[in-house]
Structure formats: structure tokens, C-alpha cells
Amino acid sequence: MGIETTRWDITEFLDNDAAIAAYLDAVFEVGDPEEIRDALLHVAKARGMTELAHAAGITRPGLYKALGEKGNPSFATVAAVLNALGVKMNVSPRAA
């Protein structure tokens, strides 16, 4: 008899501003563009794609396209999504 498991879904844990900010901060720290795109998609799904797209001034299909697996969001799109989420990017020197 096998063990039954359920798929882990990060969006279930992105239920408040602090969790979202911490998640995005960690992903941006790594700096991998694909991981950043994926993280923005996770947060967008957790917040609600329609509402976030509207707040960012992007169509819902456009947001899915930009943040989807084959997406390559422009900096303007990333900035609009971050602004709609109520978070900002910070730039600081990397440790040597």
C-alpha cells in the first residue's frame, strides 16, 4: 500500500503582504529571471489574476502571457505588477 500525498502549492502560503514580500525578496536575491517570472506568477495567482491585471493596467490574458512558462515580461510589466502588489525593488551592493 503506497503513501498518498498531495501536491504542494506555494500560492496557499502567499496569503498576506509580509509573506508575499518575503517570498519575492528571496527570489529576487537569487536573481534568476525565470524564477522571478515564476514567483510573480505564483503571487499573481494568490492575489487573483483579474484584480492584479486590472491594478497593473494589463489585460488578464496579457498578464498570463507575460508570466507564463514561455513569457518574457518587460521591465515595465514587472514594475507595474510590483506596484500593483504594493511592493518595491531595492538595489544594494552584493557581498564580496
Short mmCIF file of C-alpha atoms in Angstrom, two decimals:
data_model
loop_
_atom_site.label_atom_id
_atom_site.label_comp_id
_atom_site.label_asym_id
_atom_site.label_seq_id
_atom_site.Cartn_x
_atom_site.Cartn_y
_atom_site.Cartn_z
CA MET A 1 0.00 0.00 0.00
CA GLY A 2 1.51 3.31 -1.10
CA ILE A 3 1.60 6.61 0.69
CA GLU A 4 -0.87 9.15 -0.59
CA THR A 5 0.48 12.68 -0.96
CA THR A 6 -0.86 15.97 -2.19
CA ARG A 7 0.91 18.44 -4.42
CA TRP A 8 2.41 21.39 -2.53
CA ASP A 9 1.14 24.75 -3.78
CA ILE A 10 3.07 27.89 -2.80
CA THR A 11 0.06 30.10 -3.53
CA GLU A 12 -1.69 28.69 -0.45
CA PHE A 13 1.00 30.28 1.72
CA LEU A 14 1.07 33.68 -0.01
CA ASP A 15 -1.91 34.91 1.95
CA ASN A 16 -0.60 38.19 3.36
CA ASP A 17 1.60 41.12 2.37
CA ALA A 18 4.51 40.06 4.58
CA ALA A 19 4.62 36.54 3.11
CA ILE A 20 4.46 37.91 -0.43
CA ALA A 21 7.21 40.46 0.22
CA ALA A 22 9.47 37.86 1.87
CA TYR A 23 8.94 35.39 -0.98
CA LEU A 24 9.66 37.94 -3.69
CA ASP A 25 12.67 39.29 -1.77
CA ALA A 26 14.19 35.81 -1.57
CA VAL A 27 13.60 35.13 -5.26
CA PHE A 28 14.98 38.49 -6.36
CA GLU A 29 18.04 37.85 -4.16
CA VAL A 30 18.80 34.71 -6.18
CA GLY A 31 18.39 36.78 -9.34
CA ASP A 32 17.34 34.09 -11.82
CA PRO A 33 14.97 35.70 -14.36
CA GLU A 34 12.90 32.53 -14.83
CA GLU A 35 12.47 32.11 -11.08
CA ILE A 36 11.46 35.76 -10.77
CA ARG A 37 8.87 35.31 -13.52
CA ASP A 38 7.56 32.14 -11.86
CA ALA A 39 7.39 33.85 -8.46
CA LEU A 40 5.44 36.77 -9.91
CA LEU A 41 3.01 34.28 -11.46
CA HIS A 42 2.58 32.50 -8.10
CA VAL A 43 1.90 35.79 -6.34
CA ALA A 44 -0.46 36.92 -9.09
CA LYS A 45 -2.46 33.70 -8.77
CA ALA A 46 -2.53 34.04 -4.98
CA ARG A 47 -3.81 37.62 -5.21
CA GLY A 48 -6.17 36.98 -8.12
CA MET A 49 -5.08 37.37 -11.73
CA THR A 50 -8.02 39.53 -12.79
CA GLU A 51 -7.71 42.02 -9.96
CA LEU A 52 -3.93 42.24 -10.25
CA ALA A 53 -4.02 42.67 -14.02
CA HIS A 54 -6.53 45.48 -13.65
CA ALA A 55 -4.46 47.20 -10.94
CA ALA A 56 -1.32 46.86 -13.09
CA GLY A 57 -3.04 48.21 -16.20
CA ILE A 58 -2.54 44.96 -18.10
CA THR A 59 -5.13 42.65 -19.60
CA ARG A 60 -5.61 39.34 -17.84
CA PRO A 61 -4.53 37.36 -20.93
CA GLY A 62 -1.54 39.69 -21.30
CA LEU A 63 -0.52 39.05 -17.71
CA TYR A 64 -0.80 35.28 -18.19
CA LYS A 65 1.26 35.54 -21.39
CA ALA A 66 3.96 37.67 -19.75
CA LEU A 67 4.27 35.49 -16.65
CA GLY A 68 3.61 32.11 -18.26
CA GLU A 69 6.22 29.43 -18.90
CA LYS A 70 7.26 30.93 -22.23
CA GLY A 71 6.76 34.51 -21.07
CA ASN A 72 9.43 37.17 -21.08
CA PRO A 73 7.90 40.13 -19.24
CA SER A 74 9.29 43.56 -19.97
CA PHE A 75 10.75 45.60 -17.15
CA ALA A 76 7.70 47.85 -17.44
CA THR A 77 5.42 44.85 -16.84
CA VAL A 78 7.46 43.68 -13.84
CA ALA A 79 7.42 47.21 -12.40
CA ALA A 80 3.65 47.52 -12.94
CA VAL A 81 2.99 44.16 -11.25
CA LEU A 82 5.22 45.02 -8.28
CA ASN A 83 3.50 48.40 -7.95
CA ALA A 84 0.06 46.76 -8.10
CA LEU A 85 1.19 44.35 -5.37
CA GLY A 86 2.27 47.26 -3.22
CA VAL A 87 5.92 46.20 -3.08
CA LYS A 88 9.10 47.75 -4.44
CA MET A 89 12.53 46.61 -5.53
CA ASN A 90 15.58 47.70 -3.60
CA VAL A 91 19.08 47.79 -5.02
CA SER A 92 22.12 47.19 -2.84
CA PRO A 93 25.70 46.04 -3.40
CA ARG A 94 26.32 42.30 -3.38
CA ALA A 95 28.56 40.97 -0.67
CA ALA A 96 32.04 40.14 -1.94
#
